[in-house]
Each structure stands twice: as C-alpha cells, then as structure tokens.
PDB file of C-alpha atoms in Angstrom:
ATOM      1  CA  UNK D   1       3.109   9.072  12.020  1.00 62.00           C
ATOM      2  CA  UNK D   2       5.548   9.869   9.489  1.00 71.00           C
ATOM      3  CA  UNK D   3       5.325  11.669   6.191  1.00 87.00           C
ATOM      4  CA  UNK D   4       5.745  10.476   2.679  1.00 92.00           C
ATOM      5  CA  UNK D   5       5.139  13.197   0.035  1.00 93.00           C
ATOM      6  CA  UNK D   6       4.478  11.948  -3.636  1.00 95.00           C
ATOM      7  CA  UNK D   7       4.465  14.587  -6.439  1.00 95.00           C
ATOM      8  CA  UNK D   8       2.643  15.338  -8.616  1.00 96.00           C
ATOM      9  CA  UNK D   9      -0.772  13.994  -7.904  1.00 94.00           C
ATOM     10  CA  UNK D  10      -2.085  13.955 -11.274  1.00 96.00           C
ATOM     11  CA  UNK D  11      -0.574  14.323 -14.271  1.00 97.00           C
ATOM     12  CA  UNK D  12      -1.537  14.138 -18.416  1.00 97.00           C
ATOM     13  CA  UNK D  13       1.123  14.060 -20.799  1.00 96.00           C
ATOM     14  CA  UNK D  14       1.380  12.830 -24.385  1.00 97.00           C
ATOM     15  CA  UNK D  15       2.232   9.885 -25.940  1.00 97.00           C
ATOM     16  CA  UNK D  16       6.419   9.417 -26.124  1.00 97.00           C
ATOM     17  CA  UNK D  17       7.003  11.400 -23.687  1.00 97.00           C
ATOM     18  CA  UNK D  18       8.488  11.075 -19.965  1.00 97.00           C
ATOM     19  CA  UNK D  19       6.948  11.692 -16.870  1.00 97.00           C
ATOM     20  CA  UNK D  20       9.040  11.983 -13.322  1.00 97.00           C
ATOM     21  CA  UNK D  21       7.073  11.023 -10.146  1.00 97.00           C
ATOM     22  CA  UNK D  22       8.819  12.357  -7.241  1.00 96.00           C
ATOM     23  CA  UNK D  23       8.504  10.279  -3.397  1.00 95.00           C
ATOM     24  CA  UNK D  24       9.590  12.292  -0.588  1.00 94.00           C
ATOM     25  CA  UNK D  25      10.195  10.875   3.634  1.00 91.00           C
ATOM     26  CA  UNK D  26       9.779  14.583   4.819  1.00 90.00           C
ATOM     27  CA  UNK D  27      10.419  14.011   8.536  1.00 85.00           C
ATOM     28  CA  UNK D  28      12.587  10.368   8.328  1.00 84.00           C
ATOM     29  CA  UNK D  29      15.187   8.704   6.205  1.00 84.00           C
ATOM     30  CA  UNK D  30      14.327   6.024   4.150  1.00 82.00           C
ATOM     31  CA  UNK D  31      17.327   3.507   3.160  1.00 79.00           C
ATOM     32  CA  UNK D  32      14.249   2.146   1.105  1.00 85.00           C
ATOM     33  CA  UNK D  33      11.799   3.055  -0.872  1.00 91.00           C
ATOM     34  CA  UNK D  34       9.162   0.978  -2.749  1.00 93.00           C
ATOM     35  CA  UNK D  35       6.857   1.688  -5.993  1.00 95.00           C
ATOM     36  CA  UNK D  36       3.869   0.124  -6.550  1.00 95.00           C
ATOM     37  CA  UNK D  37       1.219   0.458  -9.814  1.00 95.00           C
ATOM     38  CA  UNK D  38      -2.006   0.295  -8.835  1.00 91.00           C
ATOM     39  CA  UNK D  39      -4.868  -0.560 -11.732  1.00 86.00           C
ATOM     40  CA  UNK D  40      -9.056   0.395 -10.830  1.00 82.00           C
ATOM     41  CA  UNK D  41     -10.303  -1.747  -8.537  1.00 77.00           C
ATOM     42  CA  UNK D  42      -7.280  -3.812  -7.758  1.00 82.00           C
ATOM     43  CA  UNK D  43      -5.069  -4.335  -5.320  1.00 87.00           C
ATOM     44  CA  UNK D  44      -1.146  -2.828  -5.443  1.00 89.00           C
ATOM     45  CA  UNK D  45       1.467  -4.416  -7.457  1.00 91.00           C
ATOM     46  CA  UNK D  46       4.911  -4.261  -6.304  1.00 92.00           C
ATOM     47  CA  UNK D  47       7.048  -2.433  -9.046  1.00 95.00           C
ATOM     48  CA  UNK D  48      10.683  -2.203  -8.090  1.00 94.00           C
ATOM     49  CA  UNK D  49      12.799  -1.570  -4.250  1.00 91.00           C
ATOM     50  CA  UNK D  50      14.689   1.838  -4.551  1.00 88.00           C
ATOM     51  CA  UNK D  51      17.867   1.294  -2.555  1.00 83.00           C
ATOM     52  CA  UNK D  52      19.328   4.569  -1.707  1.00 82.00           C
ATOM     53  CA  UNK D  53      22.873   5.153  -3.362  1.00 82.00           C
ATOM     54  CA  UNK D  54      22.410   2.043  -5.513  1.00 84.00           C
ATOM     55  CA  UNK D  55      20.219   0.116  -8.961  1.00 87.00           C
ATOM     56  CA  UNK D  56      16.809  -0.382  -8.111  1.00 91.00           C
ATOM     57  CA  UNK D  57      15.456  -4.197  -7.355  1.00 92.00           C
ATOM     58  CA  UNK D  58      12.617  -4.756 -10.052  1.00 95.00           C
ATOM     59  CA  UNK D  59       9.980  -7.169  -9.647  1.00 93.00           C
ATOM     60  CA  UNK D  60       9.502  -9.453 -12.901  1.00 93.00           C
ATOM     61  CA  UNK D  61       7.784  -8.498 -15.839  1.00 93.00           C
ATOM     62  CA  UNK D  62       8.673  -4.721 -15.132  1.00 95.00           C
ATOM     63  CA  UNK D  63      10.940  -2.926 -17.834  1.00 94.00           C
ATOM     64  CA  UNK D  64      13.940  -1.301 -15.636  1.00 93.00           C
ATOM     65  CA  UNK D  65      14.332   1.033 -18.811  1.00 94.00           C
ATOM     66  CA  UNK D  66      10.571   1.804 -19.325  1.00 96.00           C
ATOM     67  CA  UNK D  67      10.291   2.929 -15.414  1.00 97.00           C
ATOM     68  CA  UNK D  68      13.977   4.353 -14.111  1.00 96.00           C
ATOM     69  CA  UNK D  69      14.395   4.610 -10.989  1.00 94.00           C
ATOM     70  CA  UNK D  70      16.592   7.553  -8.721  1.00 90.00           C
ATOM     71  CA  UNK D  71      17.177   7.030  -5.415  1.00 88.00           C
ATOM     72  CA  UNK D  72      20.110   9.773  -5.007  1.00 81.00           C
ATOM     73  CA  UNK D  73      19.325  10.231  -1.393  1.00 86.00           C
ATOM     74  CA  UNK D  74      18.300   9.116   1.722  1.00 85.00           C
ATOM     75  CA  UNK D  75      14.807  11.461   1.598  1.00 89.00           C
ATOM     76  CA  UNK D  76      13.935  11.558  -2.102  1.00 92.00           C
ATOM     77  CA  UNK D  77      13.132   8.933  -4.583  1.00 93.00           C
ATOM     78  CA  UNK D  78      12.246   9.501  -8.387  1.00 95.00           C
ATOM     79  CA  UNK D  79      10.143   7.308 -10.555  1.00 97.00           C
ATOM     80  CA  UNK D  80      10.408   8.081 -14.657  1.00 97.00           C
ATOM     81  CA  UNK D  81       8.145   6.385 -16.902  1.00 97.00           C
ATOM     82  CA  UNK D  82       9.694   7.178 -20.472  1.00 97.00           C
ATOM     83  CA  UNK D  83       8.338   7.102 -23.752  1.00 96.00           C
ATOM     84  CA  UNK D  84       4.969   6.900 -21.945  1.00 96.00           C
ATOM     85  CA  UNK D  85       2.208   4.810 -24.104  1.00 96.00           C
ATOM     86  CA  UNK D  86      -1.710   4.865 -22.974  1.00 95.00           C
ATOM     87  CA  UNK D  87      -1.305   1.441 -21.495  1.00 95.00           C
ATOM     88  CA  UNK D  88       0.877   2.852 -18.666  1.00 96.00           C
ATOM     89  CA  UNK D  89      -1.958   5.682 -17.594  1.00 95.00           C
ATOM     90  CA  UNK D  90      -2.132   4.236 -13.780  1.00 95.00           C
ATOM     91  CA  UNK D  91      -2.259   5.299 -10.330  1.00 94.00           C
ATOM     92  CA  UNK D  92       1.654   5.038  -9.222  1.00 96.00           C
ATOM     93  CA  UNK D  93       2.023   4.477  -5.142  1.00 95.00           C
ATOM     94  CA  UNK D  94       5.358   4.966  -3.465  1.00 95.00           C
ATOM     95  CA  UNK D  95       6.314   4.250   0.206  1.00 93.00           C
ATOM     96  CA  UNK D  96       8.561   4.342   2.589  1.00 90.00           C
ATOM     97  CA  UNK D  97       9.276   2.021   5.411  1.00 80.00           C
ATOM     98  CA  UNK D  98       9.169   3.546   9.362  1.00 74.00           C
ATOM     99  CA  UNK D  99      11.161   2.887  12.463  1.00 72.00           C
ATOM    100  CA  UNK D 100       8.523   0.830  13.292  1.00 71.00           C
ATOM    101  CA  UNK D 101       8.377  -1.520  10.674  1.00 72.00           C
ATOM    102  CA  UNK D 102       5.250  -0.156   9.070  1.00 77.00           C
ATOM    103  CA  UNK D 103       4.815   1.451   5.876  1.00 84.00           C
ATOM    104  CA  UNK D 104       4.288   4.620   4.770  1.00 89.00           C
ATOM    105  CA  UNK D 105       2.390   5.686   1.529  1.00 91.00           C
ATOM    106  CA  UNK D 106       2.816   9.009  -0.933  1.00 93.00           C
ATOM    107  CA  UNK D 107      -0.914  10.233  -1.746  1.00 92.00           C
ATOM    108  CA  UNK D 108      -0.555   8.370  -5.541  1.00 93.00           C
ATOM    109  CA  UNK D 109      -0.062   9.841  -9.074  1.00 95.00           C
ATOM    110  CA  UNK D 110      -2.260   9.458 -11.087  1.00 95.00           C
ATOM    111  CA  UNK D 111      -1.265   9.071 -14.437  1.00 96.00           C
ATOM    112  CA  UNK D 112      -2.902   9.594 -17.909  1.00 96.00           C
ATOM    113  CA  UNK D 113      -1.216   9.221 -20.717  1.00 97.00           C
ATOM    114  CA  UNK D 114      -2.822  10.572 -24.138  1.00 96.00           C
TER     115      UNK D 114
ATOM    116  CA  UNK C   1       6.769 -17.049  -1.122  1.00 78.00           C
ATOM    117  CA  UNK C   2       4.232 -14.981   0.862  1.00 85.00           C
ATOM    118  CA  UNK C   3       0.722 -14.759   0.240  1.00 90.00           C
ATOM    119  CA  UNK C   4      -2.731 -12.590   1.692  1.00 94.00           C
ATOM    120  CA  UNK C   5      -6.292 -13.286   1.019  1.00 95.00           C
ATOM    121  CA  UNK C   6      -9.095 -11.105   1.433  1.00 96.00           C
ATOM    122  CA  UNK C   7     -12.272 -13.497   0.504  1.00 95.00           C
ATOM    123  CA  UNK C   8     -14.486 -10.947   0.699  1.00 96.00           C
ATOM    124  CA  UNK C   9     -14.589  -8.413  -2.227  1.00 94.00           C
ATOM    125  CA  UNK C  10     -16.985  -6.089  -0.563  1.00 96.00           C
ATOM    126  CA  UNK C  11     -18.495  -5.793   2.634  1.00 98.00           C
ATOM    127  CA  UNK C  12     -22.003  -4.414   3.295  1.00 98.00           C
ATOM    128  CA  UNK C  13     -23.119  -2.721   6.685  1.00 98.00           C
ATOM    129  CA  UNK C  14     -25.364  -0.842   8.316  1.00 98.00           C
ATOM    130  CA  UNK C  15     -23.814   2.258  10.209  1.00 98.00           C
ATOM    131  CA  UNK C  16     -23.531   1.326  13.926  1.00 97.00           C
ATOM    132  CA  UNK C  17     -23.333  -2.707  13.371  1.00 98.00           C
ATOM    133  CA  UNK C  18     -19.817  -4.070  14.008  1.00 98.00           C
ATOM    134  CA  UNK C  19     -17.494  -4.132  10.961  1.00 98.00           C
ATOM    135  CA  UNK C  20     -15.243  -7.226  10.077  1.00 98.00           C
ATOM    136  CA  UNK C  21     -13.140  -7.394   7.085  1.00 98.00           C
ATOM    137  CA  UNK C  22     -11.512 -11.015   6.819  1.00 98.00           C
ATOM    138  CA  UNK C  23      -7.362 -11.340   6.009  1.00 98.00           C
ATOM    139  CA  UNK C  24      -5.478 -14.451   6.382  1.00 97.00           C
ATOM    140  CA  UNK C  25      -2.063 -14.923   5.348  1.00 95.00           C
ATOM    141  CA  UNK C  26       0.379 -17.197   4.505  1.00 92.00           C
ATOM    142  CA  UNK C  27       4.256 -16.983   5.262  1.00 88.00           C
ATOM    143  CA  UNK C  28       7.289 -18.363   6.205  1.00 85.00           C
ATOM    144  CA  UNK C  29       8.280 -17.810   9.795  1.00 85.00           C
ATOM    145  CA  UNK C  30       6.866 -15.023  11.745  1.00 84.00           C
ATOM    146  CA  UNK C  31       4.839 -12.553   9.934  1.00 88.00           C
ATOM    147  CA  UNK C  32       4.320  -9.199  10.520  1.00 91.00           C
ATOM    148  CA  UNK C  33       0.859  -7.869   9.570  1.00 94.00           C
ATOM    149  CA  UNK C  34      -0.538  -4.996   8.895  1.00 94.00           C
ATOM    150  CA  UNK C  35      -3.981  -3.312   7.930  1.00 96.00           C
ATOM    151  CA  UNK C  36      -3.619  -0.297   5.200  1.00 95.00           C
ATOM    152  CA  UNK C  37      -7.260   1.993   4.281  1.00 95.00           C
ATOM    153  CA  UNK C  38      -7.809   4.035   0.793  1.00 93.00           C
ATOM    154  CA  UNK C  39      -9.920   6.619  -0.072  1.00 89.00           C
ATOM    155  CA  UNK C  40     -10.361   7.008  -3.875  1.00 84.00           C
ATOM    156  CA  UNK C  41      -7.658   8.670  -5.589  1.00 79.00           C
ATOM    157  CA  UNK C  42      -5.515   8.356  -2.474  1.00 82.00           C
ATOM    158  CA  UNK C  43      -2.280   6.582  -1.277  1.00 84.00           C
ATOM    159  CA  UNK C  44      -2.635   4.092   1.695  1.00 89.00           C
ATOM    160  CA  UNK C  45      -3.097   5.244   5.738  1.00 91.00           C
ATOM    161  CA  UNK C  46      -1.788   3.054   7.676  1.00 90.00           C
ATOM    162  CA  UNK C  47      -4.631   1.364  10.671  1.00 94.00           C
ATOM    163  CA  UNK C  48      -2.587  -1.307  12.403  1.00 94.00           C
ATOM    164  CA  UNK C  49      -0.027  -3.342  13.166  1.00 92.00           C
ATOM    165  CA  UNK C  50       0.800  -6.638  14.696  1.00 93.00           C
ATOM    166  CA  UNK C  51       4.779  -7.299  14.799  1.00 88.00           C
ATOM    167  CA  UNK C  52       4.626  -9.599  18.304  1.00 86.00           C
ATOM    168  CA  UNK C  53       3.201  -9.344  21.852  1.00 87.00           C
ATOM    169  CA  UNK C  54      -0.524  -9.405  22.172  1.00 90.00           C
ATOM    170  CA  UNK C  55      -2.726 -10.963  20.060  1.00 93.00           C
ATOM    171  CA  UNK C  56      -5.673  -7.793  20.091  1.00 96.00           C
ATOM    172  CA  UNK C  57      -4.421  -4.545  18.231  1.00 96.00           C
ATOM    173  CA  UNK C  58      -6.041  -1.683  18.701  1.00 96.00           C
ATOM    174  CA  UNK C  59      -5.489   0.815  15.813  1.00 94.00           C
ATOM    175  CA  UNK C  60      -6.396   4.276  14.205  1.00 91.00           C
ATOM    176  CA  UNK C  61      -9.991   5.417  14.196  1.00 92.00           C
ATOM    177  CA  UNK C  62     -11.300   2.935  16.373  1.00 95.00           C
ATOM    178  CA  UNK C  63     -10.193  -0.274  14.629  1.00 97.00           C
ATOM    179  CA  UNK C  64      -8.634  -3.156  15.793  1.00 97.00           C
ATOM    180  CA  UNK C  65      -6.883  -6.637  14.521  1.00 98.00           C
ATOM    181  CA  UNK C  66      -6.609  -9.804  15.989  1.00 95.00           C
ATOM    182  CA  UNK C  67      -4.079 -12.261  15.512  1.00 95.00           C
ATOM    183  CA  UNK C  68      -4.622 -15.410  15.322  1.00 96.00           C
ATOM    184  CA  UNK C  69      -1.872 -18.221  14.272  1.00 93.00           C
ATOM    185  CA  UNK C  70      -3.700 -21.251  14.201  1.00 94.00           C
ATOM    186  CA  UNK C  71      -6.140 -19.783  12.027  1.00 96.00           C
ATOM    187  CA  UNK C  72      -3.694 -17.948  10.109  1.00 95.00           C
ATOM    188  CA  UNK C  73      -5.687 -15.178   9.961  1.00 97.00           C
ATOM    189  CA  UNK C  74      -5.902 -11.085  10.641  1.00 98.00           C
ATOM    190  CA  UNK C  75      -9.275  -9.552  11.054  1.00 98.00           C
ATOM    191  CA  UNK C  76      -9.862  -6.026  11.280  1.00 98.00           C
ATOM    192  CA  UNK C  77     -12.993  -4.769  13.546  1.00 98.00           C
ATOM    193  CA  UNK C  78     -14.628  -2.165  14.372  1.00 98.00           C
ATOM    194  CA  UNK C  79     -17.084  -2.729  17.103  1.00 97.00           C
ATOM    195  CA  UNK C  80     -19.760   0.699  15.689  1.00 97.00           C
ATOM    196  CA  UNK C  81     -19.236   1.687  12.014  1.00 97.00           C
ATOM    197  CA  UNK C  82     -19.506   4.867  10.904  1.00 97.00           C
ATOM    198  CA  UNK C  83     -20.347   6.057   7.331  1.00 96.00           C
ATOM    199  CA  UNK C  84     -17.285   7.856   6.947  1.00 95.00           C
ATOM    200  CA  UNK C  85     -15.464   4.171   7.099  1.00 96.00           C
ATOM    201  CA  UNK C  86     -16.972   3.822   3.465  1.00 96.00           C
ATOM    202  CA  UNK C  87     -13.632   2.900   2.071  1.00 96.00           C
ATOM    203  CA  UNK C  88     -11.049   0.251   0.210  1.00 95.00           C
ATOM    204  CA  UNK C  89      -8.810  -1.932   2.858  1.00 97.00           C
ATOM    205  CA  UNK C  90      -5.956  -3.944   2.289  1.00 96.00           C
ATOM    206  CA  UNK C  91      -4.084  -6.483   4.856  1.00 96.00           C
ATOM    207  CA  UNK C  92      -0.675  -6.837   4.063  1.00 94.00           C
ATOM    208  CA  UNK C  93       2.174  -9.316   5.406  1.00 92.00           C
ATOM    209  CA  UNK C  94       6.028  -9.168   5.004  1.00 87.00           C
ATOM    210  CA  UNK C  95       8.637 -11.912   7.316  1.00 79.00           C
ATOM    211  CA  UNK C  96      11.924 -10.550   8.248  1.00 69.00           C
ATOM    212  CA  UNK C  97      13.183 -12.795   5.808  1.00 65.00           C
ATOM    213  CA  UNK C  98      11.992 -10.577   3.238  1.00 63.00           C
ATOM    214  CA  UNK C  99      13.404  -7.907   4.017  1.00 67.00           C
ATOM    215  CA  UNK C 100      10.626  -4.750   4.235  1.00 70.00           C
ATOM    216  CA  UNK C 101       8.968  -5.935   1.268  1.00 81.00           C
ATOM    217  CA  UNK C 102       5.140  -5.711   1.473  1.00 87.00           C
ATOM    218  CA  UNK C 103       2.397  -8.222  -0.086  1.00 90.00           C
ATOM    219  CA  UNK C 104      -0.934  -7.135  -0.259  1.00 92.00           C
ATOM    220  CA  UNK C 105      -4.507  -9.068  -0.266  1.00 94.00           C
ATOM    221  CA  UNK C 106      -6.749  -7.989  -2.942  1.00 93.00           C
ATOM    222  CA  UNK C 107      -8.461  -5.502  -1.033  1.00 94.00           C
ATOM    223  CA  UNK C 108     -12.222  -5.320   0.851  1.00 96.00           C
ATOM    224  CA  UNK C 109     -14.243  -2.208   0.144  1.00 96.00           C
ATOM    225  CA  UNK C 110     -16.477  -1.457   3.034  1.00 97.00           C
ATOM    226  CA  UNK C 111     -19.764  -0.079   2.454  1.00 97.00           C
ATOM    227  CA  UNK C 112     -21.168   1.464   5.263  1.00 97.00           C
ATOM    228  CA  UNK C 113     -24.904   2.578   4.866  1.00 97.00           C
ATOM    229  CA  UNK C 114     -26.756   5.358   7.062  1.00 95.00           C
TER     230      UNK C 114
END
C-alpha cells in the first residue's frame, strides 16, 4: 500500500516554543492531507484538511494560529504548533488519502511539551 | 452528520477462538467503511475496506468485514486469533458527500491471551 512518512516521531521541547511536524506521501500525491490529535486511550480527533496550494479547513474549537498549517505541495504537509503549552503534549496523526479511497496514516508524533 | 460506534471498549480472547470487534455506523447515503489497527505509539494500518460490491471483505492479516445495511453495522473477524493481534482498532466511515473526510468509532482494544 502506499506510504505516508510523519517526522519526527517524538519530540520534547519547552514551553513557548514551536514545534514543526512534517507528513510526507512518499510514493503518491496527496491533493489532501488530514491531521488528527490523538489523547491516551481515545479515539482520533479530526484537527484541520490541508488542501494543497491553499488555507487549511479547521475543525471547530481548533486555533488556526495555535496549529499552522503548510501544505506547499502535492507530497509534503507541515503541522506547527506555536508557543507550545503542556496542555498540547499529544500524539499528532497525519494521513493521506489513496487512489483507492482509503486512508493512509504517518507513524504519529508524539509530543511533549515541558 | 456522520457517526461510528464501537460498544465494546475492550475485547477479551483466548488465542485461537474467533475474534469479533462490533462497528456500526450511521450516515447519509452510501458509506464507505473502513477498519484501521494501532499498535502503541503508532499511526494507523489500514485492514479493510468496503466501498460497494460484496458484502464479505477479506482484509490484511487474515481479517475480514461484513457489511451489513439493515443492521447498519461493520464487523471485523478473524476466524483464529493470534496473540500478536493484541492491539487498538478503529472502524471508520466517510459518504462521498463528505468529501475524504474520515470519522472514527472510539476504538476496541483486543486482548488476545495465549
């Protein structure tokens, strides 16, 4: 199946400071990309829709400024979580939508912010 | 709006018994559905997929999905579990209508037991 490459896998930064998450479709294109938070033990919660060569769609309740949102090409989408506060330590999920319909995921960030 | 349930939060069994983790969904017009496994500290591998045709999907590692619109409902199977199946599953749904946006049930951890 395809590839979706999410970088870095972990990461621990301090308090007011930003953090770029980078979602790569290695062997496909991806008009689309999606970003999800995921909290222990629960389920995925749609973030925002990166559109390729256009704003990112964000779901309600999610600050567009807090996480910004890249999607400069058709393979690579960033996620930045500025001024990064303890509450937003999380496991970030990006994916990627197939030929097929299906979705593909990046291996997760985990985030911890300190 | 489009909805999944998982009922079950966890799911206990014995290694070689059948496996059945329960999904049904709710959506307007026809759904496509789909059956997404995590390991810890991982993104999402995609199982399965039903999009139209048959009713039975067979899957990755054995699994399989059956359809059924009356009921509403998506179960994944696995007719001999293995320990190594020990893991967090999510159904998911999206109609065309919605464009390639995913909703996800609250996730079934499997426990399977030697």
């Amino acid at each position: 199946g395809a590839v979706v490459s999410q970088h870095p896998s972990r990461v621990i930064c301090k308090s007011g400071t930003s953090v770029k998450i980078e979602c790569r479709s290695l062997d496909f294109q991806a008009t689309t990309m999606f970003w999800y938070r995921q909290f222990p033990k629960q389920s995925l919660m749609l973030m925002a829709t990166s559109n390729e060569g256009s704003k990112a769609t964000y779901e309600q309740g999610v600050e567009k400024d807090k996480f910004l949102i890249n999607h400069a090409s058709l393979t690579l989408s960033t996620l930045t979580v500025t001024s990064a506060h303890p509450e937003d330590s999380s496991f970030y999920i990006c994916s990627a939508v197939g030929t097929g319909g299906e979705a593909f995921f990046g291996q997760g960030t985990r985030l911890t912010v300190v | 709006a489009q909805s999944v349930a998982q009922p079950e939060d966890q799911v206990n069994v014995a290694e070689g018994n059948p496996l059945t983790v329960k999904c049904t969904y709710s959506v307007s017009g026809n759904p496509y559905l789909f059956w997404y496994v995590q390991y810890p500290n991982r993104g999402l591998q995609f199982l399965l997929k039903y999009i139209t045709g048959d009713n039975l999907v067979k899957g990755s590692y054995g699994f399989e999905a059956e359809f059924n619109k009356s009921q509403t409902s998506f179960h994944l199977k696995k007719p001999s579990a293995l320990v190594s199946d020990s893991a967090l599953y999510f159904c998911a749904v999206r109609a065309k209508a919605a464009g390639n946006k995913l909703t996800f049930g609250g996730g079934t951890r499997v426990l399977v037991k030697p």
